[in-house]
Amino acid sequence: SDEALASDLAAASVAVEDPLWRMPLWRPYDAKLSSKIADINNVTSDGFAGSITAALFLKRFVEKTAGWAHFDIFAWNPADRPHGPAGGEAQGIRALERIIAKRYG
């Protein structure tokens, strides 16, 4: 939602080799959050577009003047990988730490 924040996160991601990528807040997916029994659903009923619809859900509760980002993190490596061993994964944490230090440190 915030172009400067998105740019800073992308740069931090590259600098610390902690991959992040931006996904669209695609308005047509808003309909996936409709509910017959509530004001809004927090997940889709079809199981698709989870990352995008999660961000669209959060967007409804963020002040329009506030910059924000949604991290949809799969925090688990099922096998050893070049960037880390099997088990818990902190994907995005190093990039997030870098941007916090840059902006507020």
PDB file of C-alpha atoms in Angstrom:
ATOM      1  CA  SER A   1       0.000   0.000   0.000  1.00  0.00           C
ATOM      2  CA  ASP A   2       2.997   2.276   0.550  1.00  0.00           C
ATOM      3  CA  GLU A   3       5.348   2.568  -2.446  1.00  0.00           C
ATOM      4  CA  ALA A   4       8.330   3.777  -0.386  1.00  0.00           C
ATOM      5  CA  LEU A   5       7.904   0.947   2.113  1.00  0.00           C
ATOM      6  CA  ALA A   6       7.580  -1.598  -0.714  1.00  0.00           C
ATOM      7  CA  SER A   7      10.777  -0.283  -2.333  1.00  0.00           C
ATOM      8  CA  ASP A   8      12.667  -0.302   0.954  1.00  0.00           C
ATOM      9  CA  LEU A   9      11.532  -3.867   1.706  1.00  0.00           C
ATOM     10  CA  ALA A  10      12.611  -5.045  -1.761  1.00  0.00           C
ATOM     11  CA  ALA A  11      16.031  -3.415  -1.349  1.00  0.00           C
ATOM     12  CA  ALA A  12      16.473  -4.842   2.156  1.00  0.00           C
ATOM     13  CA  SER A  13      15.481  -8.269   0.862  1.00  0.00           C
ATOM     14  CA  VAL A  14      18.255  -8.179  -1.739  1.00  0.00           C
ATOM     15  CA  ALA A  15      20.824  -6.695   0.660  1.00  0.00           C
ATOM     16  CA  VAL A  16      20.431  -9.451   3.254  1.00  0.00           C
ATOM     17  CA  GLU A  17      19.594 -12.272   0.793  1.00  0.00           C
ATOM     18  CA  ASP A  18      16.206 -12.824   2.417  1.00  0.00           C
ATOM     19  CA  PRO A  19      13.721 -13.166  -0.456  1.00  0.00           C
ATOM     20  CA  LEU A  20      10.541 -11.096  -0.356  1.00  0.00           C
ATOM     21  CA  TRP A  21       8.258 -10.202  -3.241  1.00  0.00           C
ATOM     22  CA  ARG A  22       5.305  -7.926  -3.627  1.00  0.00           C
ATOM     23  CA  MET A  23       1.889  -9.288  -4.505  1.00  0.00           C
ATOM     24  CA  PRO A  24      -1.046  -7.278  -5.852  1.00  0.00           C
ATOM     25  CA  LEU A  25      -4.016  -6.104  -3.827  1.00  0.00           C
ATOM     26  CA  TRP A  26      -6.290  -7.268  -6.633  1.00  0.00           C
ATOM     27  CA  ARG A  27      -9.741  -5.791  -6.026  1.00  0.00           C
ATOM     28  CA  PRO A  28     -11.761  -8.566  -7.743  1.00  0.00           C
ATOM     29  CA  TYR A  29     -10.618 -10.923  -4.956  1.00  0.00           C
ATOM     30  CA  ASP A  30     -12.483  -8.769  -2.410  1.00  0.00           C
ATOM     31  CA  ALA A  31     -15.609 -10.703  -3.368  1.00  0.00           C
ATOM     32  CA  LYS A  32     -13.953 -13.878  -2.026  1.00  0.00           C
ATOM     33  CA  LEU A  33     -14.294 -12.384   1.473  1.00  0.00           C
ATOM     34  CA  SER A  34     -18.078 -12.110   1.261  1.00  0.00           C
ATOM     35  CA  SER A  35     -20.144 -13.972   3.824  1.00  0.00           C
ATOM     36  CA  LYS A  36     -23.804 -14.923   4.003  1.00  0.00           C
ATOM     37  CA  ILE A  37     -23.795 -14.817   7.824  1.00  0.00           C
ATOM     38  CA  ALA A  38     -21.229 -12.135   8.738  1.00  0.00           C
ATOM     39  CA  ASP A  39     -20.066  -8.705   7.602  1.00  0.00           C
ATOM     40  CA  ILE A  40     -16.874 -10.229   6.210  1.00  0.00           C
ATOM     41  CA  ASN A  41     -15.090 -13.566   6.035  1.00  0.00           C
ATOM     42  CA  ASN A  42     -11.434 -13.655   7.119  1.00  0.00           C
ATOM     43  CA  VAL A  43     -10.605 -16.491   4.681  1.00  0.00           C
ATOM     44  CA  THR A  44     -11.884 -17.502   1.278  1.00  0.00           C
ATOM     45  CA  SER A  45     -14.374 -20.316   1.029  1.00  0.00           C
ATOM     46  CA  ASP A  46     -12.612 -21.821  -1.992  1.00  0.00           C
ATOM     47  CA  GLY A  47      -9.100 -21.915  -0.487  1.00  0.00           C
ATOM     48  CA  PHE A  48      -7.533 -19.875  -3.308  1.00  0.00           C
ATOM     49  CA  ALA A  49      -5.680 -16.535  -3.321  1.00  0.00           C
ATOM     50  CA  GLY A  50      -4.929 -16.771   0.397  1.00  0.00           C
ATOM     51  CA  SER A  51      -1.986 -14.351   0.496  1.00  0.00           C
ATOM     52  CA  ILE A  52      -3.783 -11.697  -1.500  1.00  0.00           C
ATOM     53  CA  THR A  53      -7.130 -12.040   0.260  1.00  0.00           C
ATOM     54  CA  ALA A  54      -5.407 -11.969   3.662  1.00  0.00           C
ATOM     55  CA  ALA A  55      -3.886  -8.615   2.727  1.00  0.00           C
ATOM     56  CA  LEU A  56      -7.225  -7.375   1.370  1.00  0.00           C
ATOM     57  CA  PHE A  57      -8.853  -8.395   4.662  1.00  0.00           C
ATOM     58  CA  LEU A  58      -6.251  -6.476   6.706  1.00  0.00           C
ATOM     59  CA  LYS A  59      -6.514  -3.441   4.420  1.00  0.00           C
ATOM     60  CA  ARG A  60     -10.084  -2.912   5.631  1.00  0.00           C
ATOM     61  CA  PHE A  61      -8.792  -2.267   9.157  1.00  0.00           C
ATOM     62  CA  VAL A  62      -5.741  -0.080   8.456  1.00  0.00           C
ATOM     63  CA  GLU A  63      -6.064   3.695   8.521  1.00  0.00           C
ATOM     64  CA  LYS A  64      -5.781   5.149   5.038  1.00  0.00           C
ATOM     65  CA  THR A  65      -2.921   7.394   6.158  1.00  0.00           C
ATOM     66  CA  ALA A  66      -0.833   4.548   7.562  1.00  0.00           C
ATOM     67  CA  GLY A  67       1.773   2.709   5.519  1.00  0.00           C
ATOM     68  CA  TRP A  68       1.594  -1.036   6.018  1.00  0.00           C
ATOM     69  CA  ALA A  69       2.795  -4.353   4.662  1.00  0.00           C
ATOM     70  CA  HIS A  70       1.440  -7.881   4.983  1.00  0.00           C
ATOM     71  CA  PHE A  71       3.947 -10.723   5.345  1.00  0.00           C
ATOM     72  CA  ASP A  72       2.425 -14.053   4.385  1.00  0.00           C
ATOM     73  CA  ILE A  73       5.092 -16.394   5.709  1.00  0.00           C
ATOM     74  CA  PHE A  74       5.443 -20.131   5.290  1.00  0.00           C
ATOM     75  CA  ALA A  75       7.710 -20.526   8.309  1.00  0.00           C
ATOM     76  CA  TRP A  76       8.846 -24.085   7.712  1.00  0.00           C
ATOM     77  CA  ASN A  77      11.455 -25.822   5.576  1.00  0.00           C
ATOM     78  CA  PRO A  78      10.490 -29.447   4.944  1.00  0.00           C
ATOM     79  CA  ALA A  79      14.090 -30.241   3.910  1.00  0.00           C
ATOM     80  CA  ASP A  80      17.581 -28.756   4.050  1.00  0.00           C
ATOM     81  CA  ARG A  81      18.007 -25.908   1.566  1.00  0.00           C
ATOM     82  CA  PRO A  82      20.941 -23.683   0.559  1.00  0.00           C
ATOM     83  CA  HIS A  83      19.673 -20.872   2.825  1.00  0.00           C
ATOM     84  CA  GLY A  84      18.973 -23.008   5.893  1.00  0.00           C
ATOM     85  CA  PRO A  85      18.338 -26.396   7.462  1.00  0.00           C
ATOM     86  CA  ALA A  86      15.057 -28.282   7.700  1.00  0.00           C
ATOM     87  CA  GLY A  87      12.723 -26.978  10.375  1.00  0.00           C
ATOM     88  CA  GLY A  88      11.618 -23.530  11.465  1.00  0.00           C
ATOM     89  CA  GLU A  89      12.291 -20.689   9.067  1.00  0.00           C
ATOM     90  CA  ALA A  90      12.406 -16.968   9.716  1.00  0.00           C
ATOM     91  CA  GLN A  91      11.752 -15.892   6.121  1.00  0.00           C
ATOM     92  CA  GLY A  92      11.434 -12.146   5.895  1.00  0.00           C
ATOM     93  CA  ILE A  93      12.733 -11.475   9.405  1.00  0.00           C
ATOM     94  CA  ARG A  94      16.231 -10.402   8.308  1.00  0.00           C
ATOM     95  CA  ALA A  95      14.788  -8.060   5.676  1.00  0.00           C
ATOM     96  CA  LEU A  96      12.304  -6.664   8.187  1.00  0.00           C
ATOM     97  CA  GLU A  97      15.070  -6.104  10.755  1.00  0.00           C
ATOM     98  CA  ARG A  98      17.114  -4.270   8.109  1.00  0.00           C
ATOM     99  CA  ILE A  99      14.279  -1.892   7.261  1.00  0.00           C
ATOM    100  CA  ILE A 100      13.438  -1.215  10.911  1.00  0.00           C
ATOM    101  CA  ALA A 101      17.094  -0.415  11.622  1.00  0.00           C
ATOM    102  CA  LYS A 102      17.279   1.831   8.539  1.00  0.00           C
ATOM    103  CA  ARG A 103      14.081   3.730   9.291  1.00  0.00           C
ATOM    104  CA  TYR A 104      14.134   3.880  13.081  1.00  0.00           C
ATOM    105  CA  GLY A 105      17.572   2.830  14.291  1.00  0.00           C
TER     106      GLY A 105
END
